Short mmCIF file of C-alpha atoms in Angstrom, two decimals:
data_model
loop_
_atom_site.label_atom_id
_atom_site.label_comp_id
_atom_site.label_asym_id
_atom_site.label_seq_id
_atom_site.Cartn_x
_atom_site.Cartn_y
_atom_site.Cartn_z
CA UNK A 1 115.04 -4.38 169.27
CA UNK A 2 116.15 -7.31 167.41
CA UNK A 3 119.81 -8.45 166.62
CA UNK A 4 121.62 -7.23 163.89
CA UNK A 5 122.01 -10.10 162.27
CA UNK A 6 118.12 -10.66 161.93
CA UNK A 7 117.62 -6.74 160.43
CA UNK A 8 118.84 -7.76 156.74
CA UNK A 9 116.43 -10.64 156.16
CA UNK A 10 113.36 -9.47 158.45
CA UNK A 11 113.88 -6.28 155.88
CA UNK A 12 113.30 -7.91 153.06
CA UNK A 13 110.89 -10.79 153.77
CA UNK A 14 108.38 -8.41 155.33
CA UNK A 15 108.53 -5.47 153.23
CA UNK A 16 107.76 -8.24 150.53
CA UNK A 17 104.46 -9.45 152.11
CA UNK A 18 103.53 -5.34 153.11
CA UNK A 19 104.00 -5.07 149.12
CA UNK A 20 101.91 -7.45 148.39
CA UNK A 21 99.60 -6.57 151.24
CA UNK A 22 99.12 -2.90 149.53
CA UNK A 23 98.08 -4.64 146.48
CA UNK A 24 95.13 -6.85 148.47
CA UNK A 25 94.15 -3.75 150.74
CA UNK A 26 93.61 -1.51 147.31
CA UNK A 27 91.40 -4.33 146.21
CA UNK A 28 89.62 -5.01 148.87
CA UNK A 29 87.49 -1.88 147.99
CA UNK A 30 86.03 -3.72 144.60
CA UNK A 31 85.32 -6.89 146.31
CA UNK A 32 83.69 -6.03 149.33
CA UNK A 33 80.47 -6.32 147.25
CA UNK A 34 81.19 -9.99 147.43
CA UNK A 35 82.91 -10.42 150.73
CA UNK A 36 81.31 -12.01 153.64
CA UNK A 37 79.34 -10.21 156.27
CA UNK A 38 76.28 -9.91 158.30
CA UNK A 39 73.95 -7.21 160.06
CA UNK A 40 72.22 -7.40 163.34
CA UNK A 41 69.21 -5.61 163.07
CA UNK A 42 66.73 -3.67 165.59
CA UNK A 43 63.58 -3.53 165.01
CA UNK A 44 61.36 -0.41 165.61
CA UNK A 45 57.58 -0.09 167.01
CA UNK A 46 54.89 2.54 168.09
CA UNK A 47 53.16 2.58 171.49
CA UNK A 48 51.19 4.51 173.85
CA UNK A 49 52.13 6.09 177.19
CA UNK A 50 52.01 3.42 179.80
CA UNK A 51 51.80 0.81 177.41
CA UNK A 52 54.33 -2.16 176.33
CA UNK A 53 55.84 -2.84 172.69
CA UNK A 54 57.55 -5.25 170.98
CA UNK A 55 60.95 -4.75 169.46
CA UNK A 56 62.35 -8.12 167.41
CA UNK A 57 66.17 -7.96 166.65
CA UNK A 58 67.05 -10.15 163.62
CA UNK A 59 70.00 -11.34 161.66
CA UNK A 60 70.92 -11.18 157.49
CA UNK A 61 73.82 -12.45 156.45
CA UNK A 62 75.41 -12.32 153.20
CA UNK A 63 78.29 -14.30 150.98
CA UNK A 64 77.24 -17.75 152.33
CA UNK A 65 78.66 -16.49 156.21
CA UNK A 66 77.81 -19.11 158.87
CA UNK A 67 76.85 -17.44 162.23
CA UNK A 68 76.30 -19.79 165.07
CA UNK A 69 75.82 -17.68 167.76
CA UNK A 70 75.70 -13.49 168.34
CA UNK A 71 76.28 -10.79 171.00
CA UNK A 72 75.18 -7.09 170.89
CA UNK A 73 74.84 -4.71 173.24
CA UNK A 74 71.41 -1.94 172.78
CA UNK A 75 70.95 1.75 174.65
CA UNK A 76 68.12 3.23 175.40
CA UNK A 77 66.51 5.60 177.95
CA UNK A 78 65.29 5.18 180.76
CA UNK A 79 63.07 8.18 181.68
CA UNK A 80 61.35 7.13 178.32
CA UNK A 81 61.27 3.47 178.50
CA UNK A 82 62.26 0.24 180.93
CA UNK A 83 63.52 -2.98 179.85
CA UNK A 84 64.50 -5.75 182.34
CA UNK A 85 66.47 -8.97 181.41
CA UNK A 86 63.61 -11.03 182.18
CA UNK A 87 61.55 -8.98 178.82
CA UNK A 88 63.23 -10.93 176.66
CA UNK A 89 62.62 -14.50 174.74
CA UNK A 90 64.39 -16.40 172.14
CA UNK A 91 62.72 -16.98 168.43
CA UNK A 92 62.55 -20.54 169.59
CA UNK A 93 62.81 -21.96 165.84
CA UNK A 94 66.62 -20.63 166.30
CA UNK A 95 67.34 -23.80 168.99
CA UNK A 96 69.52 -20.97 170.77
CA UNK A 97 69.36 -19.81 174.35
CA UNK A 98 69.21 -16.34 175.08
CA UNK A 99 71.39 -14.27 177.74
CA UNK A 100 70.93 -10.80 178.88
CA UNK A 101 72.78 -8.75 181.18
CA UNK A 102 72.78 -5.07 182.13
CA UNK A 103 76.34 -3.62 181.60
CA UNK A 104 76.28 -0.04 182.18
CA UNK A 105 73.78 2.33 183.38
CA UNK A 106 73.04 6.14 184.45
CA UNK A 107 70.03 7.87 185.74
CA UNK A 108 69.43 8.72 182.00
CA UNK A 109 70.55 5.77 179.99
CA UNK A 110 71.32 1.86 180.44
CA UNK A 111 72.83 -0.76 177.97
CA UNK A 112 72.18 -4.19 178.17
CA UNK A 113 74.18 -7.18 176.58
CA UNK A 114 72.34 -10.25 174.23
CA UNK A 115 73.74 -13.36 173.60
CA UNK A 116 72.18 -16.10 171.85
CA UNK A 117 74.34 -19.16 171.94
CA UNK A 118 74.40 -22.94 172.23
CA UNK A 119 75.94 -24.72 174.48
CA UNK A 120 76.32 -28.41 172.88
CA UNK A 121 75.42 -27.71 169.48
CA UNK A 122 76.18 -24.75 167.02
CA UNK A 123 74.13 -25.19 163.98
CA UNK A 124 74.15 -22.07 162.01
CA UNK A 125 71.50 -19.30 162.65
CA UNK A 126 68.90 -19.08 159.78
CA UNK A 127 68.16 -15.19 158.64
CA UNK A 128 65.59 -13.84 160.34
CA UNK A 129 64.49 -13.25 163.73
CA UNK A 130 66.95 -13.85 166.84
CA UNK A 131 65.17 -12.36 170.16
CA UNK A 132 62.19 -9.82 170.71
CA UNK A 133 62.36 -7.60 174.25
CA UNK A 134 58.58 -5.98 175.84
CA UNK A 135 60.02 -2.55 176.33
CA UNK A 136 57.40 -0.61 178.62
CA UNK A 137 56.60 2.70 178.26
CA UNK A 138 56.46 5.36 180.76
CA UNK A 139 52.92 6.79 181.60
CA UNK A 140 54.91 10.12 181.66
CA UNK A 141 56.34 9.63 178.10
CA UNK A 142 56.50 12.15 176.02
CA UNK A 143 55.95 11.83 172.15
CA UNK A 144 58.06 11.72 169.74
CA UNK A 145 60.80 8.67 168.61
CA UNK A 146 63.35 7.48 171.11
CA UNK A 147 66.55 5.59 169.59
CA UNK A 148 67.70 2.00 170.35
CA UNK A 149 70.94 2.42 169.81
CA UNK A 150 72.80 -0.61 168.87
CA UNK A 151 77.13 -1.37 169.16
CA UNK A 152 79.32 -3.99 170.14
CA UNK A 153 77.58 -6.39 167.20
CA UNK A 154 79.55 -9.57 166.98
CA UNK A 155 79.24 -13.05 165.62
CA UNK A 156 80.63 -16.30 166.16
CA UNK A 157 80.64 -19.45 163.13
CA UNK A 158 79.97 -23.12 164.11
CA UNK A 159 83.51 -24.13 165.20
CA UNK A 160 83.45 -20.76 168.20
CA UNK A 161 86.11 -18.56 166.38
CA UNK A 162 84.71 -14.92 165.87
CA UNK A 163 83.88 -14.07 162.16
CA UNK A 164 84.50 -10.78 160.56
CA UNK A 165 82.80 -8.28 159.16
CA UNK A 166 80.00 -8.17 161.68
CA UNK A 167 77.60 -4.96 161.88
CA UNK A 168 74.48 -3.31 163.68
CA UNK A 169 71.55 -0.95 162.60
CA UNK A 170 69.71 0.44 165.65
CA UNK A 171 65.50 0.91 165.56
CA UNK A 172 63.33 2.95 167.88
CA UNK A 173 60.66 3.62 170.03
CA UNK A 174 58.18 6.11 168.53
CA UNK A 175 55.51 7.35 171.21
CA UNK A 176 52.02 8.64 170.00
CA UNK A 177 48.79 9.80 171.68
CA UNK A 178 47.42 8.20 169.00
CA UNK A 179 47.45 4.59 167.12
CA UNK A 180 45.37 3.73 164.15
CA UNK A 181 44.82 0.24 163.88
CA UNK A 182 45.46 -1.40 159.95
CA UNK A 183 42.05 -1.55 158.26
CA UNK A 184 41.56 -4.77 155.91
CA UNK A 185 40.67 -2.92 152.38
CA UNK A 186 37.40 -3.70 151.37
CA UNK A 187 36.47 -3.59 147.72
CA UNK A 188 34.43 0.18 146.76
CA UNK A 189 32.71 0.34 143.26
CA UNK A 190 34.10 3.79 143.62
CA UNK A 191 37.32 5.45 144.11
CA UNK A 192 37.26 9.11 145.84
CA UNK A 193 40.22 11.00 146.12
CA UNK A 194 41.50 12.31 148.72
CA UNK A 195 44.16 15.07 149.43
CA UNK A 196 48.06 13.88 150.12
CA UNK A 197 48.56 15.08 153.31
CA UNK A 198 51.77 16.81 153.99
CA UNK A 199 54.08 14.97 156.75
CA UNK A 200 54.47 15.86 159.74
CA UNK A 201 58.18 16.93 160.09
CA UNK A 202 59.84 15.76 163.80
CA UNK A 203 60.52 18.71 165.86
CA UNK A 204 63.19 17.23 168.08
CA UNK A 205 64.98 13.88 166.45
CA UNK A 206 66.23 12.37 169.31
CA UNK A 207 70.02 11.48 167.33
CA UNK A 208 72.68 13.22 167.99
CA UNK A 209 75.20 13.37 164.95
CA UNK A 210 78.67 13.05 166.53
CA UNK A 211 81.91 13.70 164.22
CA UNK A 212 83.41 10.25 165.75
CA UNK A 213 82.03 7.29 167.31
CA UNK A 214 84.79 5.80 169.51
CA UNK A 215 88.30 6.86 170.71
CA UNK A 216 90.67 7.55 173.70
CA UNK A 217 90.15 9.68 176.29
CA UNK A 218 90.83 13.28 175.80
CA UNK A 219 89.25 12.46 172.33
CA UNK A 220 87.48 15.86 171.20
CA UNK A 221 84.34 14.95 169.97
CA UNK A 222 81.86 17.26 167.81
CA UNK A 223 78.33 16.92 168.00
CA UNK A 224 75.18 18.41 166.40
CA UNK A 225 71.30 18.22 166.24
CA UNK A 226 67.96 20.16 166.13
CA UNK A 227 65.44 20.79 168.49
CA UNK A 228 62.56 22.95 168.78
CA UNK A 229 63.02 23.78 172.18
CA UNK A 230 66.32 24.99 172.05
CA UNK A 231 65.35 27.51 169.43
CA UNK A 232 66.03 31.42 168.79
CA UNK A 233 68.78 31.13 171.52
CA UNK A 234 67.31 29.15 174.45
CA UNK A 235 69.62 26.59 175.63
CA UNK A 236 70.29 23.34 175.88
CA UNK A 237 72.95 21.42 178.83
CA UNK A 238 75.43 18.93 177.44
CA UNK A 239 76.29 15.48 179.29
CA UNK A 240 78.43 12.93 179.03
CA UNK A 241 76.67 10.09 181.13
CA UNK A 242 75.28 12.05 184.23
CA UNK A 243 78.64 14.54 184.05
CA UNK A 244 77.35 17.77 182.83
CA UNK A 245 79.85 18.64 179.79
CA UNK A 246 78.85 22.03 179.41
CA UNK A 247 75.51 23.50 177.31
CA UNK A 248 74.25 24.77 173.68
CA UNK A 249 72.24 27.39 172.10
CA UNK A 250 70.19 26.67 169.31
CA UNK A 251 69.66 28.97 166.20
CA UNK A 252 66.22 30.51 165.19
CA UNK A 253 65.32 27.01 163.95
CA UNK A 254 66.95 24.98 167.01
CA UNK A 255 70.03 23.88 165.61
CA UNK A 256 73.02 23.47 167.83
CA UNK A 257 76.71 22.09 167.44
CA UNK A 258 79.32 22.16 169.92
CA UNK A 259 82.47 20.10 170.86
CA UNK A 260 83.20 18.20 173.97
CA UNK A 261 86.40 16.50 175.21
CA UNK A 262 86.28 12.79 176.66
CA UNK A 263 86.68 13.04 180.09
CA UNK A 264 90.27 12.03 180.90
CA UNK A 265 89.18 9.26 183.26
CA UNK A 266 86.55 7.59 181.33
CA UNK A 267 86.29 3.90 181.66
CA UNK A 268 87.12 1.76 178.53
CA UNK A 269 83.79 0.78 176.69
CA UNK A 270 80.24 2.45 175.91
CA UNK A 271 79.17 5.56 177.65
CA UNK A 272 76.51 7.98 176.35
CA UNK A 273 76.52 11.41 175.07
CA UNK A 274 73.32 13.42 175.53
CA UNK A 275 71.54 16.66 175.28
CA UNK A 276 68.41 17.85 177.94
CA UNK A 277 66.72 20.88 177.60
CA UNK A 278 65.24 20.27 180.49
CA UNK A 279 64.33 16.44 179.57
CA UNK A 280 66.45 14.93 177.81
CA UNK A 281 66.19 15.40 173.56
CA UNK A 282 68.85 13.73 171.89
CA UNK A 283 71.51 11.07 172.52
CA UNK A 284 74.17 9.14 170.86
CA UNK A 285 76.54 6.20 171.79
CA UNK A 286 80.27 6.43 172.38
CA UNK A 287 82.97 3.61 172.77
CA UNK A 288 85.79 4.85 175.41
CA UNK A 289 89.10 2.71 173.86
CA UNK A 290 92.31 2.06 175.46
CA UNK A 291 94.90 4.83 174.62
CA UNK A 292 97.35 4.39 171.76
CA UNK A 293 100.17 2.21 172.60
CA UNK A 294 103.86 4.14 172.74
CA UNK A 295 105.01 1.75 169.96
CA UNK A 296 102.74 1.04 166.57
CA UNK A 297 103.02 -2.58 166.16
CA UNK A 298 103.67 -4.08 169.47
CA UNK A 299 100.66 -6.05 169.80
CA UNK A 300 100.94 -7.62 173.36
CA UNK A 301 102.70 -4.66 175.10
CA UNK A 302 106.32 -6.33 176.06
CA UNK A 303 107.93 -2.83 174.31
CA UNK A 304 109.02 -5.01 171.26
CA UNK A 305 107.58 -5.89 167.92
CA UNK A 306 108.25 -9.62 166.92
CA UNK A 307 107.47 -11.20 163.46
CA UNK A 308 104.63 -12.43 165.38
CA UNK A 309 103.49 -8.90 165.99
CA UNK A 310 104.22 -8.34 162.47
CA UNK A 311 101.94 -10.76 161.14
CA UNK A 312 98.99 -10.48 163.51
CA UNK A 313 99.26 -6.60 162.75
CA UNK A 314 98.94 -7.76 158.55
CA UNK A 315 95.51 -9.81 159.80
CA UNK A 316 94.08 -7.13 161.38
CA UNK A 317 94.49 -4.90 158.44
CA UNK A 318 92.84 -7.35 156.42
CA UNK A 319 90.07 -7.99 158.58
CA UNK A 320 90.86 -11.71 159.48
CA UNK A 321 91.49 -10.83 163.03
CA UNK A 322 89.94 -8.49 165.00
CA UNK A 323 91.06 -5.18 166.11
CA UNK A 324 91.57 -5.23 169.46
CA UNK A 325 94.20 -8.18 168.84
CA UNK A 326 96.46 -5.59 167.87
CA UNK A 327 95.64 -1.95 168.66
CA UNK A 328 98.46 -0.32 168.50
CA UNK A 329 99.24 -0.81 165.12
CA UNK A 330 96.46 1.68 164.31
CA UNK A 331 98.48 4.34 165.48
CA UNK A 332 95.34 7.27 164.56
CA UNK A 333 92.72 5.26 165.91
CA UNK A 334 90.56 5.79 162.94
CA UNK A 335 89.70 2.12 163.05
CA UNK A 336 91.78 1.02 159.94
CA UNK A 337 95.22 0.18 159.12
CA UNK A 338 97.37 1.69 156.18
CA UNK A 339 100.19 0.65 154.35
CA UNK A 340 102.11 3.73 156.23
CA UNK A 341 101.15 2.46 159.53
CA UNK A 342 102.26 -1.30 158.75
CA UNK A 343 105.69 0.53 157.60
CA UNK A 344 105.93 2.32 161.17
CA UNK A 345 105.33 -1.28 162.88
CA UNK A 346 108.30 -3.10 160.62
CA UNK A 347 110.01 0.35 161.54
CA UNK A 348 110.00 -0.99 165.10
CA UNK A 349 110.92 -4.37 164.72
CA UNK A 350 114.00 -3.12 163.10
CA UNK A 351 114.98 -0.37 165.10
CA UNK A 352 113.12 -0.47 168.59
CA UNK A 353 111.05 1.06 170.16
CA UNK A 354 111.84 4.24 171.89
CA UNK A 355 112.37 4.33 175.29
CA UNK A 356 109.54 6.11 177.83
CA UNK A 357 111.26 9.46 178.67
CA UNK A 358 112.04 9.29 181.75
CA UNK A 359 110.29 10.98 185.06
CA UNK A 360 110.86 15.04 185.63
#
């Protein structure tokens, strides 16, 4: 709590700047056309059972951003496909290095972590392509597309600090029994026609739509999807990880919804949330985060909120520092930061925080 003689003027020099903060944040809306930003980007490819594809992961930027150096993480499966760290080269025009470590992994699923970095220079990266991975295809495979699921995208500019505004688009792995190769066209005095023929529609999508992508644990989580082979009532087991969550039943035309509750002891970071029916048929990603602190605004724990707090908790709202810097401040964990929520932190710094209740 701070001294009373520090209330009056920490009043009204911060609920000045939150003023003008609301201002900015109801702006920021028209000018994120313009703002800064970039997109990691996973490539996609088709391949045959017991065969090896290509996947190339590039980088756009936008609003003249200089990005020196990235990290992402990717998560596949691994009854479907195999990727080791040593599958994996550099676009050598870059002048990067590439690292790549395996973070987390099931019997189902694994993620692996890319950086490409330099260690004495850091020019900026060019657009275009960063790394390509030989992911190998299991002879027992079957078809249909398998997601590469992409999170924790970051970016670094020339001088090391982190840049904002930093996002991912995940590809695939399709499977087929069959590949047509691209024919060169060859000029025909004559042009048949032919019928359009109608596309084939994917029976099982391997994504799983979930209501929420990251939060505590205890988070309840709602998920959805369609398969054919959980149709007219057959059904389908839920996971999180290799924990079995609980199971499904799909409607005539084999879709399903449920809702499943973060397991109470789940490790901060990415886990995945699947489907398997008996194999597994669709999966999504989802980032376990550190519970809500007791008090919105006290950014390094010490049960106080300083000016210090105050003003790291204003950059985070405007996305020139990241969130993790100060968590608490987003005190719904929807992964932005109102004026109401800024209020609650000055709230703090004026009156306290509350005290943990004490032990029954």
């Amino acid at each position: 709590m701070l001294p009373s003689n520090c209330a009056s003027g920490l009043s009204q020099g911060v609920f000045r700047l939150l003023a003008f903060a609301g201002v900015l944040l109801h702006g920021i809306a028209a000018d994120s056309a313009y703002a800064q930003s970039a997109v990691i980007d996973i490539g996609s490819n088709v391949g045959l059972p017991g065969h090896a594809v290509d996947v190339t992961v590039s980088l756009a930027t936008s609003g003249g951003l200089e990005v020196a150096a990235t990290t992402n993480d990717i998560t596949f499966y691994r009854r479907v496909m195999s990727l080791e760290t040593t599958d994996c080269r550099v676009n050598p025009a870059s002048g990067k290095t590439l690292s790549v470590a395996i973070v987390h992994q099931t019997q189902g699923a694994r993620t692996m972590r890319f950086f490409v970095q330099s260690i004495f220079t850091a020019p900026p990266l060019l657009d275009g392509p960063l790394y390509t991975c030989t992911f190998h295809i299991a002879p027992t495979a079957l078809p249909g597309r398998y997601p590469l699921i992409i999170h924790t995208s970051e970016g670094f500019g020339p001088t090391g600090a982190e840049v904002p505004r930093v996002s991912g688009t995940g590809g695939s792995v399709t499977v087929t029994l069959v590949l047509v190769p691209s024919a060169t066209p060859t000029p025909s005095p004559t042009v048949t026609p032919t019928p359009t023929s109608t596309p084939t529609v994917d029976s099982c999508p391997p994504d799983l739509t979930l209501d929420r992508a990251a939060g505590p644990p205890g988070s309840q989580v709602a998920f959805s999807g369609r398969c054919s082979l959980v149709r007219s009532g057959r059904r389908g087991t839920v996971y999180f990880d290799s924990t079995q969550m609980g199971t499904v039943v799909g409607d005539t035309a084999g879709n399903y919804s449920g809702t499943l509750s973060i397991p109470s002891d789940a490790a901060i970071g990415s886990h995945l949330i699947h489907v398997a029916s008996p194999r597994d048929i669709a999966a999504s990603s989802f980032e376990v985060t550190a519970p809500p602190a007791t008090c919105a605004g006290d950014c390094n724990g010490d049960a106080l909120v300083s000016i210090d707090d105050l003003l790291q908790a204003v950059s985070v709202a405007f996305g020139d520092a990241p969130r993790n810097s100060c968590a608490s401040v987003d005190a719904d964990g929807n992964g932005a930061v109102s004026i109401n929520e800024l209020l609650a932190a000055v709230q703090h710094a004026l009156d306290g925080c509350s005290p943990a209740a004490p032990p029954t």
